Tab-separated table of C-alpha atoms and ligand atoms in Angstrom:
chain	number	residue	atom	x	y	z
A	1	UNK	CA	-22.381	-12.570	-0.318
A	2	UNK	CA	-20.276	-15.117	1.510
A	3	UNK	CA	-16.524	-16.774	-0.726
A	4	UNK	CA	-16.169	-19.106	-1.095
A	5	UNK	CA	-12.418	-19.379	-0.089
A	6	UNK	CA	-12.011	-22.657	-1.061
A	7	UNK	CA	-12.312	-21.225	-4.666
A	8	UNK	CA	-9.424	-18.250	-3.907
A	9	UNK	CA	-6.374	-20.226	-4.192
A	10	UNK	CA	-3.598	-17.741	-5.672
A	11	UNK	CA	-2.106	-14.518	-4.640
A	12	UNK	CA	-3.828	-13.318	-8.656
A	13	UNK	CA	-7.016	-14.327	-7.163
A	14	UNK	CA	-7.218	-12.341	-4.114
A	15	UNK	CA	-6.790	-9.664	-6.712
A	16	UNK	CA	-9.254	-9.755	-8.948
A	17	UNK	CA	-11.699	-10.478	-5.352
A	18	UNK	CA	-10.067	-7.117	-4.518
A	19	UNK	CA	-10.829	-5.079	-7.582
A	20	UNK	CA	-14.431	-6.131	-7.134
A	21	UNK	CA	-14.910	-4.544	-3.771
A	22	UNK	CA	-13.165	-1.545	-4.192
A	23	UNK	CA	-13.888	1.418	-7.031
A	24	UNK	CA	-12.114	1.481	-9.978
A	25	UNK	CA	-9.194	4.520	-9.651
A	26	UNK	CA	-8.921	2.729	-5.832
A	27	UNK	CA	-7.626	-0.176	-7.688
A	28	UNK	CA	-5.986	1.753	-10.056
A	29	UNK	CA	-4.128	3.864	-6.575
A	30	UNK	CA	-3.206	-0.429	-5.122
A	31	UNK	CA	-2.231	-1.692	-8.146
A	32	UNK	CA	-0.366	-0.017	-10.392
A	33	UNK	CA	3.255	1.456	-10.821
A	34	UNK	CA	4.772	4.539	-11.586
A	35	UNK	CA	5.281	5.842	-15.420
A	36	UNK	CA	5.603	2.898	-17.724
A	37	UNK	CA	5.083	0.798	-14.852
A	38	UNK	CA	8.510	-1.587	-15.853
A	39	UNK	CA	9.724	-1.678	-12.669
A	40	UNK	CA	6.420	-3.245	-11.569
A	41	UNK	CA	6.369	-5.995	-13.544
A	42	UNK	CA	10.047	-6.690	-13.810
A	43	UNK	CA	10.158	-7.082	-9.353
A	44	UNK	CA	7.276	-10.338	-10.189
A	45	UNK	CA	9.062	-11.260	-13.244
A	46	UNK	CA	12.747	-11.100	-11.684
A	47	UNK	CA	12.138	-14.195	-10.055
A	48	UNK	CA	10.748	-16.336	-12.879
A	49	UNK	CA	13.997	-16.199	-14.002
A	50	UNK	CA	15.260	-18.426	-11.274
A	51	UNK	CA	14.496	-22.130	-11.539
A	52	UNK	CA	14.398	-24.620	-9.655
A	53	UNK	CA	16.663	-27.699	-8.531
A	54	UNK	CA	15.276	-30.045	-6.702
A	55	UNK	CA	16.460	-33.180	-4.791
A	56	UNK	CA	14.359	-36.035	-4.210
A	57	UNK	CA	14.254	-39.175	-2.024
A	58	UNK	CA	14.238	-36.331	1.200
A	59	UNK	CA	12.345	-37.143	3.923
A	60	UNK	CA	10.418	-34.306	4.122
A	61	UNK	CA	7.532	-35.561	6.318
A	62	UNK	CA	8.882	-31.955	8.591
A	63	UNK	CA	9.122	-28.502	7.150
A	64	UNK	CA	11.606	-26.101	9.496
A	65	UNK	CA	10.309	-22.423	8.246
A	66	UNK	CA	11.644	-20.974	11.460
A	67	UNK	CA	14.811	-17.756	10.865
A	68	UNK	CA	15.944	-15.412	13.182
A	69	UNK	CA	15.272	-11.748	12.722
A	70	UNK	CA	17.029	-9.502	14.756
A	71	UNK	CA	17.691	-12.355	17.012
A	72	UNK	CA	14.579	-12.870	17.376
A	73	UNK	CA	12.742	-16.024	15.180
A	74	UNK	CA	9.761	-15.611	13.279
A	75	UNK	CA	8.425	-18.293	12.471
A	76	UNK	CA	8.304	-17.521	8.359
A	77	UNK	CA	10.832	-15.513	6.632
A	78	UNK	CA	7.575	-13.432	5.743
A	79	UNK	CA	7.474	-9.168	6.941
A	80	UNK	CA	3.984	-7.301	5.790
A	81	UNK	CA	5.335	-3.979	4.367
A	82	UNK	CA	4.088	-0.825	4.765
A	83	UNK	CA	1.156	0.761	2.718
A	84	UNK	CA	-0.326	3.799	3.345
A	85	UNK	CA	-4.325	5.241	3.116
A	86	UNK	CA	-4.993	1.200	3.865
A	87	UNK	CA	-8.313	1.721	5.059
A	88	UNK	CA	-9.816	3.538	1.969
A	89	UNK	CA	-9.456	0.095	0.952
A	90	UNK	CA	-11.525	-1.415	4.137
A	91	UNK	CA	-12.034	-0.030	7.439
A	92	UNK	CA	-9.076	-0.113	10.117
A	93	UNK	CA	-7.135	-2.275	7.192
A	94	UNK	CA	-4.081	-1.743	8.848
A	95	UNK	CA	-5.306	-3.520	12.117
A	96	UNK	CA	-6.560	-6.087	9.520
A	97	UNK	CA	-3.261	-6.788	8.646
A	98	UNK	CA	-1.295	-6.963	11.417
A	99	UNK	CA	-3.966	-8.930	13.263
A	100	UNK	CA	-3.400	-11.210	10.426
A	101	UNK	CA	0.817	-10.705	11.138
A	102	UNK	CA	0.901	-11.684	14.737
A	103	UNK	CA	-0.979	-14.891	13.856
A	104	UNK	CA	0.990	-16.150	11.545
A	105	UNK	CA	4.248	-15.676	13.794
A	106	UNK	CA	5.717	-12.499	11.365
A	107	UNK	CA	6.396	-8.705	11.839
A	108	UNK	CA	4.119	-5.913	10.216
A	109	UNK	CA	4.979	-2.143	8.948
A	110	UNK	CA	2.895	0.270	9.750
A	111	UNK	CA	2.830	3.394	7.206
A	112	UNK	CA	3.213	7.036	7.935
A	113	UNK	CA	0.217	8.062	6.010
A	114	UNK	CA	-1.915	4.709	8.390
A	115	UNK	CA	-5.604	5.325	7.934
A	116	UNK	CA	-5.541	3.869	12.089
A	117	UNK	CA	-2.949	5.478	14.481
A	118	UNK	CA	0.299	3.950	15.706
A	119	UNK	CA	-1.282	3.434	18.631
A	120	UNK	CA	-4.074	2.157	17.764
A	121	UNK	CA	-2.948	-0.693	15.876
A	122	UNK	CA	-0.614	-1.232	18.991
A	123	UNK	CA	-3.357	-1.767	21.468
A	124	UNK	CA	-5.610	-3.611	19.018
A	125	UNK	CA	-2.993	-5.599	17.575
A	126	UNK	CA	-0.210	-6.157	19.295
A	127	UNK	CA	2.908	-8.669	17.609
A	128	UNK	CA	5.664	-7.581	16.003
A	129	UNK	CA	6.017	-4.302	14.953
A	130	UNK	CA	7.526	-2.055	12.904
A	131	UNK	CA	7.642	1.603	12.348
A	132	UNK	CA	7.750	2.695	8.960
A	133	UNK	CA	8.697	6.613	8.861
A	134	UNK	CA	8.592	9.330	5.686
A	135	UNK	CA	10.829	12.081	7.079
A	136	UNK	CA	9.022	15.387	7.410
A	137	UNK	CA	10.616	19.063	6.357
A	138	UNK	CA	8.486	19.444	9.990
A	139	UNK	CA	11.312	18.110	11.954
A	140	UNK	CA	9.595	18.675	14.680
A	141	UNK	CA	7.057	16.867	13.755
A	142	UNK	CA	8.732	13.509	12.544
A	143	UNK	CA	10.389	13.728	16.168
A	144	UNK	CA	7.491	13.510	17.471
A	145	UNK	CA	6.487	10.247	15.398
A	146	UNK	CA	9.907	8.734	16.312
A	147	UNK	CA	8.974	9.181	20.139
A	148	UNK	CA	5.632	7.536	19.481
A	149	UNK	CA	6.744	4.739	18.296
A	150	UNK	CA	8.904	4.449	20.772
A	151	UNK	CA	6.584	4.918	23.728
A	152	UNK	CA	4.468	2.408	22.397
A	153	UNK	CA	7.122	-0.223	22.142
A	154	UNK	CA	7.397	-0.439	18.610
A	155	UNK	CA	9.698	-2.841	17.932
A	156	UNK	CA	11.507	-1.340	14.161
A	157	UNK	CA	11.554	2.334	12.722
A	158	UNK	CA	11.854	1.835	8.740
A	159	UNK	CA	13.000	4.720	7.267
A	160	UNK	CA	11.880	4.796	3.337
A	161	UNK	CA	14.739	6.342	1.001
A	162	UNK	CA	12.566	7.016	-2.644
A	163	UNK	CA	10.521	8.923	-1.477
A	164	UNK	CA	12.777	12.151	-1.842
A	165	UNK	CA	9.988	12.889	-4.024
A	166	UNK	CA	6.477	11.615	-5.001
A	167	UNK	CA	6.962	8.455	-8.236
A	168	UNK	CA	4.678	9.946	-11.313
A	169	UNK	CA	1.675	7.208	-11.560
A	170	UNK	CA	-0.368	8.370	-13.923
A	171	UNK	CA	-3.845	5.743	-13.365
A	172	UNK	CA	-4.139	8.712	-9.913
A	173	UNK	CA	-4.848	11.915	-12.263
A	174	UNK	CA	-6.000	9.556	-15.393
A	175	UNK	CA	-8.891	8.327	-12.772
A	176	UNK	CA	-9.596	10.798	-10.641
A	177	UNK	CA	-7.915	9.067	-7.582
A	178	UNK	CA	-7.111	12.099	-5.427
A	179	UNK	CA	-6.712	11.846	-1.511
A	180	UNK	CA	-9.003	13.317	0.534
A	181	UNK	CA	-11.363	11.413	-2.036
A	182	UNK	CA	-12.954	13.863	-4.110
A	183	UNK	CA	-16.588	11.902	-6.332
A	184	UNK	CA	-16.614	13.044	-9.109
A	185	UNK	CA	-19.321	12.831	-11.051
A	186	UNK	CA	-17.666	10.797	-13.801
A	187	UNK	CA	-16.905	8.363	-11.037
A	188	UNK	CA	-20.406	8.296	-9.272
A	189	UNK	CA	-21.465	5.641	-11.506
A	190	UNK	CA	-18.862	2.952	-10.435
A	191	UNK	CA	-19.487	4.094	-6.831
A	192	UNK	CA	-22.919	2.851	-7.245
A	193	UNK	CA	-21.377	-0.536	-8.632
A	194	UNK	CA	-19.727	-0.616	-5.552
A	195	UNK	CA	-22.450	-0.794	-2.920
A	196	UNK	CA	-20.370	-2.946	-0.147
A	197	UNK	CA	-17.652	-0.349	-0.011
A	198	UNK	CA	-19.922	2.655	0.063
A	199	UNK	CA	-21.868	1.478	3.012
A	200	UNK	CA	-18.171	0.771	4.946
A	201	UNK	CA	-17.454	3.937	3.465
A	202	UNK	CA	-21.150	6.202	5.029
A	203	UNK	CA	-20.360	3.728	7.736
A	204	UNK	CA	-16.747	3.807	9.374
A	205	UNK	CA	-16.387	7.550	7.559
A	206	UNK	CA	-14.612	8.939	5.360
A	207	UNK	CA	-10.896	6.836	6.741
A	208	UNK	CA	-8.958	9.767	7.041
A	209	UNK	CA	-4.537	9.577	7.626
A	210	UNK	CA	-5.110	9.308	11.458
A	211	UNK	CA	-1.498	9.071	12.467
A	212	UNK	CA	-0.576	12.491	11.389
A	213	UNK	CA	-4.757	13.706	12.780
A	214	UNK	CA	-3.149	16.687	15.683
A	215	UNK	CA	-0.320	17.546	12.552
A	216	UNK	CA	-1.687	21.451	11.285
A	217	UNK	CA	-0.123	21.178	8.013
A	218	UNK	CA	-1.943	17.375	7.167
A	219	UNK	CA	-4.968	19.253	7.677
A	220	UNK	CA	-5.115	22.436	6.024
A	221	UNK	CA	-7.135	22.969	2.519
A	222	UNK	CA	-8.002	20.019	0.519
A	223	UNK	CA	-3.856	19.169	-1.134
A	224	UNK	CA	-3.503	15.644	-2.425
A	225	UNK	CA	-1.189	13.444	-0.457
A	226	UNK	CA	0.898	13.403	-3.694
A	227	UNK	CA	0.667	16.869	-3.574
A	228	UNK	CA	1.527	16.766	0.528
A	229	UNK	CA	4.645	14.079	-0.198
A	230	UNK	CA	5.761	16.807	-2.654
A	231	UNK	CA	5.832	19.911	-0.285
A	232	UNK	CA	6.063	18.219	3.404
A	233	UNK	CA	8.612	15.169	2.613
A	234	UNK	CA	11.651	16.184	3.404
A	235	UNK	CA	13.588	16.259	0.126
A	236	UNK	CA	17.366	17.519	2.103
A	237	UNK	CA	17.549	14.194	3.775
A	238	UNK	CA	20.442	12.332	3.893
A	239	UNK	CA	23.604	10.033	5.424
A	240	UNK	CA	24.392	12.958	7.288
A	241	UNK	CA	21.225	14.401	8.380
A	242	UNK	CA	20.138	10.288	8.984
A	243	UNK	CA	22.307	10.397	11.852
A	244	UNK	CA	20.217	12.583	14.133
A	245	UNK	CA	17.159	9.987	13.096
A	246	UNK	CA	19.835	6.750	15.066
A	247	UNK	CA	20.839	8.585	17.652
A	248	UNK	CA	17.642	9.765	18.534
A	249	UNK	CA	15.516	6.388	17.839
A	250	UNK	CA	17.944	3.028	20.149
A	251	UNK	CA	15.962	-0.212	19.269
A	252	UNK	CA	16.430	-1.645	15.495
A	253	UNK	CA	16.751	0.517	12.198
A	254	UNK	CA	15.995	-0.508	9.407
A	255	UNK	CA	16.495	1.875	5.215
A	256	UNK	CA	14.311	0.851	3.580
A	257	UNK	CA	14.489	1.219	-0.748
A	258	UNK	CA	18.597	0.482	-0.988
A	259	UNK	CA	19.140	-1.277	-4.230
A	260	UNK	CA	23.353	-1.279	-4.201
A	261	UNK	CA	26.399	-2.282	-2.822
A	262	UNK	CA	27.728	1.821	-2.279
A	263	UNK	CA	24.183	2.404	-0.220
A	264	UNK	CA	24.560	-0.908	2.085
A	265	UNK	CA	27.878	0.086	3.285
A	266	UNK	CA	26.812	3.916	4.256
A	267	UNK	CA	23.876	1.989	5.701
A	268	UNK	CA	25.891	-0.187	7.507
A	269	UNK	CA	28.590	2.787	8.472
A	270	UNK	CA	25.172	4.829	10.134
A	271	UNK	CA	25.022	1.807	12.988
A	272	UNK	CA	21.631	0.146	10.958
A	273	UNK	CA	20.670	-2.941	11.849
A	274	UNK	CA	18.790	-4.207	8.429
A	275	UNK	CA	18.301	-2.556	5.012
A	276	UNK	CA	14.758	-3.647	3.051
A	277	UNK	CA	15.730	-3.538	-1.038
A	278	UNK	CA	12.849	-2.030	-2.402
A	279	UNK	CA	11.851	-0.263	-5.045
A	280	UNK	CA	8.471	0.675	-3.789
A	281	UNK	CA	6.962	-1.825	-5.851
A	282	UNK	CA	7.595	-0.180	-8.512
A	283	UNK	CA	5.929	2.718	-7.941
A	284	UNK	CA	8.298	5.800	-7.888
A	285	UNK	CA	11.320	5.482	-10.416
A	286	UNK	CA	10.474	3.723	-12.898
A	287	UNK	CA	13.212	1.175	-14.497
A	288	UNK	CA	15.030	1.040	-11.334
A	289	UNK	CA	16.633	-2.921	-11.722
A	290	UNK	CA	14.096	-4.941	-10.594
A	291	UNK	CA	14.790	-5.992	-6.155
A	292	UNK	CA	15.432	-9.238	-6.982
A	293	UNK	CA	18.428	-8.823	-8.796
A	294	UNK	CA	19.741	-6.105	-7.260
A	295	UNK	CA	19.848	-8.211	-3.337
A	296	UNK	CA	22.556	-10.888	-4.339
A	297	UNK	CA	25.145	-6.677	-4.317
A	298	UNK	CA	23.718	-5.547	-1.314
A	299	UNK	CA	24.311	-9.328	0.835
A	300	UNK	CA	27.205	-9.251	-0.493
A	301	UNK	CA	28.591	-6.082	0.697
A	302	UNK	CA	26.039	-5.670	4.120
A	303	UNK	CA	24.490	-9.589	4.992
A	304	UNK	CA	27.495	-10.085	6.868
A	305	UNK	CA	26.570	-7.184	8.979
A	306	UNK	CA	22.743	-6.182	8.503
A	307	UNK	CA	19.712	-8.462	8.829
A	308	UNK	CA	18.564	-7.684	4.493
A	309	UNK	CA	14.854	-7.834	3.682
A	310	UNK	CA	13.514	-7.641	-0.014
A	311	UNK	CA	10.285	-6.384	-0.858
A	312	UNK	CA	8.704	-6.464	-4.928
A	313	UNK	CA	6.937	-8.284	-6.868
A	314	UNK	CA	6.483	-11.110	-3.986
A	315	UNK	CA	2.738	-13.647	-5.192
A	316	UNK	CA	3.480	-16.352	-4.277
A	317	UNK	CA	5.629	-18.773	-1.934
A	318	UNK	CA	7.910	-19.844	-4.198
A	319	UNK	CA	9.153	-16.405	-4.071
A	320	UNK	CA	10.064	-16.193	-0.765
A	321	UNK	CA	12.303	-19.559	-1.101
A	322	UNK	CA	14.271	-17.435	-4.050
A	323	UNK	CA	14.581	-14.715	-1.823
A	324	UNK	CA	16.036	-16.385	0.670
A	325	UNK	CA	17.938	-18.844	-1.342
A	326	UNK	CA	20.104	-15.439	-2.561
A	327	UNK	CA	21.151	-14.023	0.888
A	328	UNK	CA	17.694	-11.969	2.592
A	329	UNK	CA	16.631	-12.881	6.223
A	330	UNK	CA	13.167	-12.377	4.989
A	331	UNK	CA	11.166	-12.091	2.044
A	332	UNK	CA	8.528	-8.592	2.729
A	333	UNK	CA	4.978	-8.584	1.046
A	334	UNK	CA	2.875	-4.857	0.472
A	335	UNK	CA	0.535	-5.424	-2.502
A	336	UNK	CA	-0.120	-9.188	-2.082
A	337	UNK	CA	-1.746	-8.637	1.742
A	338	UNK	CA	-3.771	-5.963	0.656
A	339	UNK	CA	-5.559	-7.530	-1.781
A	340	UNK	CA	-6.312	-10.320	1.153
A	341	UNK	CA	-7.429	-6.962	2.996
A	342	UNK	CA	-9.140	-4.905	-0.349
A	343	UNK	CA	-11.183	-8.221	-0.879
A	344	UNK	CA	-12.621	-8.849	2.211
A	345	UNK	CA	-11.024	-7.244	5.574
A	346	UNK	CA	-9.284	-9.334	8.596
A	347	UNK	CA	-10.537	-12.741	6.897
A	348	UNK	CA	-8.583	-11.729	3.601
A	349	UNK	CA	-5.685	-11.039	5.137
A	350	UNK	CA	-5.335	-13.942	6.964
A	351	UNK	CA	-5.652	-16.063	3.448
A	352	UNK	CA	-3.671	-14.247	1.817
A	353	UNK	CA	-0.737	-15.178	4.325
A	354	UNK	CA	-2.635	-19.034	4.544
A	355	UNK	CA	-1.919	-19.018	1.161
A	356	UNK	CA	1.546	-17.680	0.834
A	357	UNK	CA	2.418	-20.159	3.690
A	358	UNK	CA	0.873	-22.815	2.719
A	359	UNK	CA	3.194	-23.087	-0.543
A	360	UNK	CA	6.234	-21.999	0.937
A	361	UNK	CA	6.392	-25.338	3.196
A	362	UNK	CA	5.035	-27.201	-0.060
A	363	UNK	CA	7.275	-25.548	-2.278
A	364	UNK	CA	10.194	-26.456	0.336
A	365	UNK	CA	9.002	-30.324	0.735
A	366	UNK	CA	8.970	-30.673	-3.303
A	367	UNK	CA	12.430	-28.873	-4.164
A	368	UNK	CA	13.985	-31.536	-1.121
A	369	UNK	CA	14.781	-29.211	1.709
A	370	UNK	CA	13.021	-29.582	5.135
A	371	UNK	CA	14.960	-26.894	7.141
A	372	UNK	CA	14.427	-22.296	4.985
A	373	UNK	CA	17.497	-21.286	7.317
A	374	UNK	CA	20.007	-24.495	4.818
A	375	UNK	CA	18.907	-22.865	1.295
A	376	UNK	CA	21.323	-21.479	-0.401
A	377	UNK	CA	21.316	-20.981	-3.761
A	378	UNK	CA	22.822	-23.918	-5.199
A	379	UNK	CA	18.554	-25.197	-4.813
A	380	UNK	CA	18.111	-22.331	-8.451
A	381	UNK	CA	19.581	-21.641	-11.425
A	382	UNK	CA	19.208	-19.117	-14.042
A	383	UNK	CA	17.003	-20.701	-17.337
B	1	LIG	C1	-1.460	1.247	-2.133
B	1	LIG	C2	0.550	1.390	-1.805
B	1	LIG	C3	0.896	1.714	-0.223
B	1	LIG	C4	2.162	2.412	0.001
B	1	LIG	N1	2.562	2.831	0.766
B	1	LIG	C5	3.974	2.915	0.997
B	1	LIG	C6	4.005	3.853	2.796
B	1	LIG	O1	3.413	4.839	3.324
B	1	LIG	N2	5.262	4.296	2.412
B	1	LIG	C7	6.172	3.156	2.624
B	1	LIG	O2	7.802	2.967	2.827
B	1	LIG	N3	5.968	2.506	1.234
B	1	LIG	C8	4.630	2.570	0.928
B	1	LIG	N4	4.452	1.159	-0.562
B	1	LIG	C9	5.512	0.293	-1.010
B	1	LIG	C10	5.900	-1.035	-0.505
B	1	LIG	O3	6.156	-0.566	1.469
B	1	LIG	C11	6.387	-1.999	-0.493
B	1	LIG	O4	7.685	-1.953	-0.766
B	1	LIG	C12	5.327	-2.573	-2.442
B	1	LIG	O5	4.544	-2.557	-1.628
B	1	LIG	C13	6.503	-3.484	-2.173
B	1	LIG	O6	5.814	-4.381	-3.635
B	1	LIG	P1	4.933	-5.533	-3.569
B	1	LIG	O7	3.484	-4.537	-3.732
B	1	LIG	O8	4.860	-5.951	-5.012
B	1	LIG	O9	4.547	-6.789	-2.329
B	1	LIG	C14	3.056	1.707	-0.620
B	1	LIG	C15	2.781	-0.063	-2.138
B	1	LIG	C16	1.633	0.126	-2.262
B	1	LIG	C17	0.853	-0.785	-3.409
């Protein structure tokens, strides 16, 4: 059945469509957060606490949404965050997401545990590509990943800092979600209720973590991704060991998961080019400060020296404007485009970006501000 896109008008609508397309355990993996999901809901709620102070009788017939990121313009102050295993929801979802990002003139970040290889994404999508690195205990393999990203001309390396151990995401064990997928008898009826998704798996095969396909450890036994994170991610990673990665990567280096001025200052001292103010979309440590609430502190500490990106809870174009007004260079989106691709592949990813970019333009016009670069805290107040 084809989708009547004229009725899909918000990211929340795309979320509902995604929920219909994928089986319940997979939807829980995408949608859920850690423990009581306080950080997950706070991320979103933090945006609603800021109210706009609109100006009127301003000529808003032209809206300029371009901003500079690492010395090169992007068409909107937006980028796509890394989301591992996206291909479980739609075949080659990462290629679809990267193509949509390229079409809208914004960067796309490919996750280490992605189901399309970084080489394939570079070949088939192009655009501004960043590679997100999980530092593994296997240092040689980690450096091999870095070298592959360099060889495929990725613009930036995004090192995630908030996964020293796996977060406690309680929806997954409750629903029986595992990687690799292991259908359970009690989930059979649920799977049969999603014939299109089942058909995609039957025709394209069960997605694998292609980026790690030649890594012996990723292929041994039937360990779940959570077990792999627990045993294979480098929990000893620290500012000292990060220096080796800084030295090994000559292009832009971004650190993801920074929520405090102290860590932002460390990032400057390391020679990073950017940070992502992020709590992993509420999927790691629950009850962290909402990323928007952490943003001003990080901007004060490092905004002059680093690109300050932010993710977590961005579901509206107006959220992007609020982030920018509080000093972010650009906002990043994880689930918003993931819902799109999970609902309808590349078309869905496009639709998610169409919704957000149209909302950015509309909110700018209604706010009486024509240039995104001119936004500052004066356009809002706490309400
Ligand atoms: C299904 C899913 C998988 C994710 N996988 C990764 C990952 O592999 N690496 C990473 O650094 N962050 C990962 N994240 C976190 C996102 O990069 C991002 O921080 C988060 O989704 C932002 O919040 P939002 O979804 O509310 O936009 C994942 C998020 C989701 C929802």
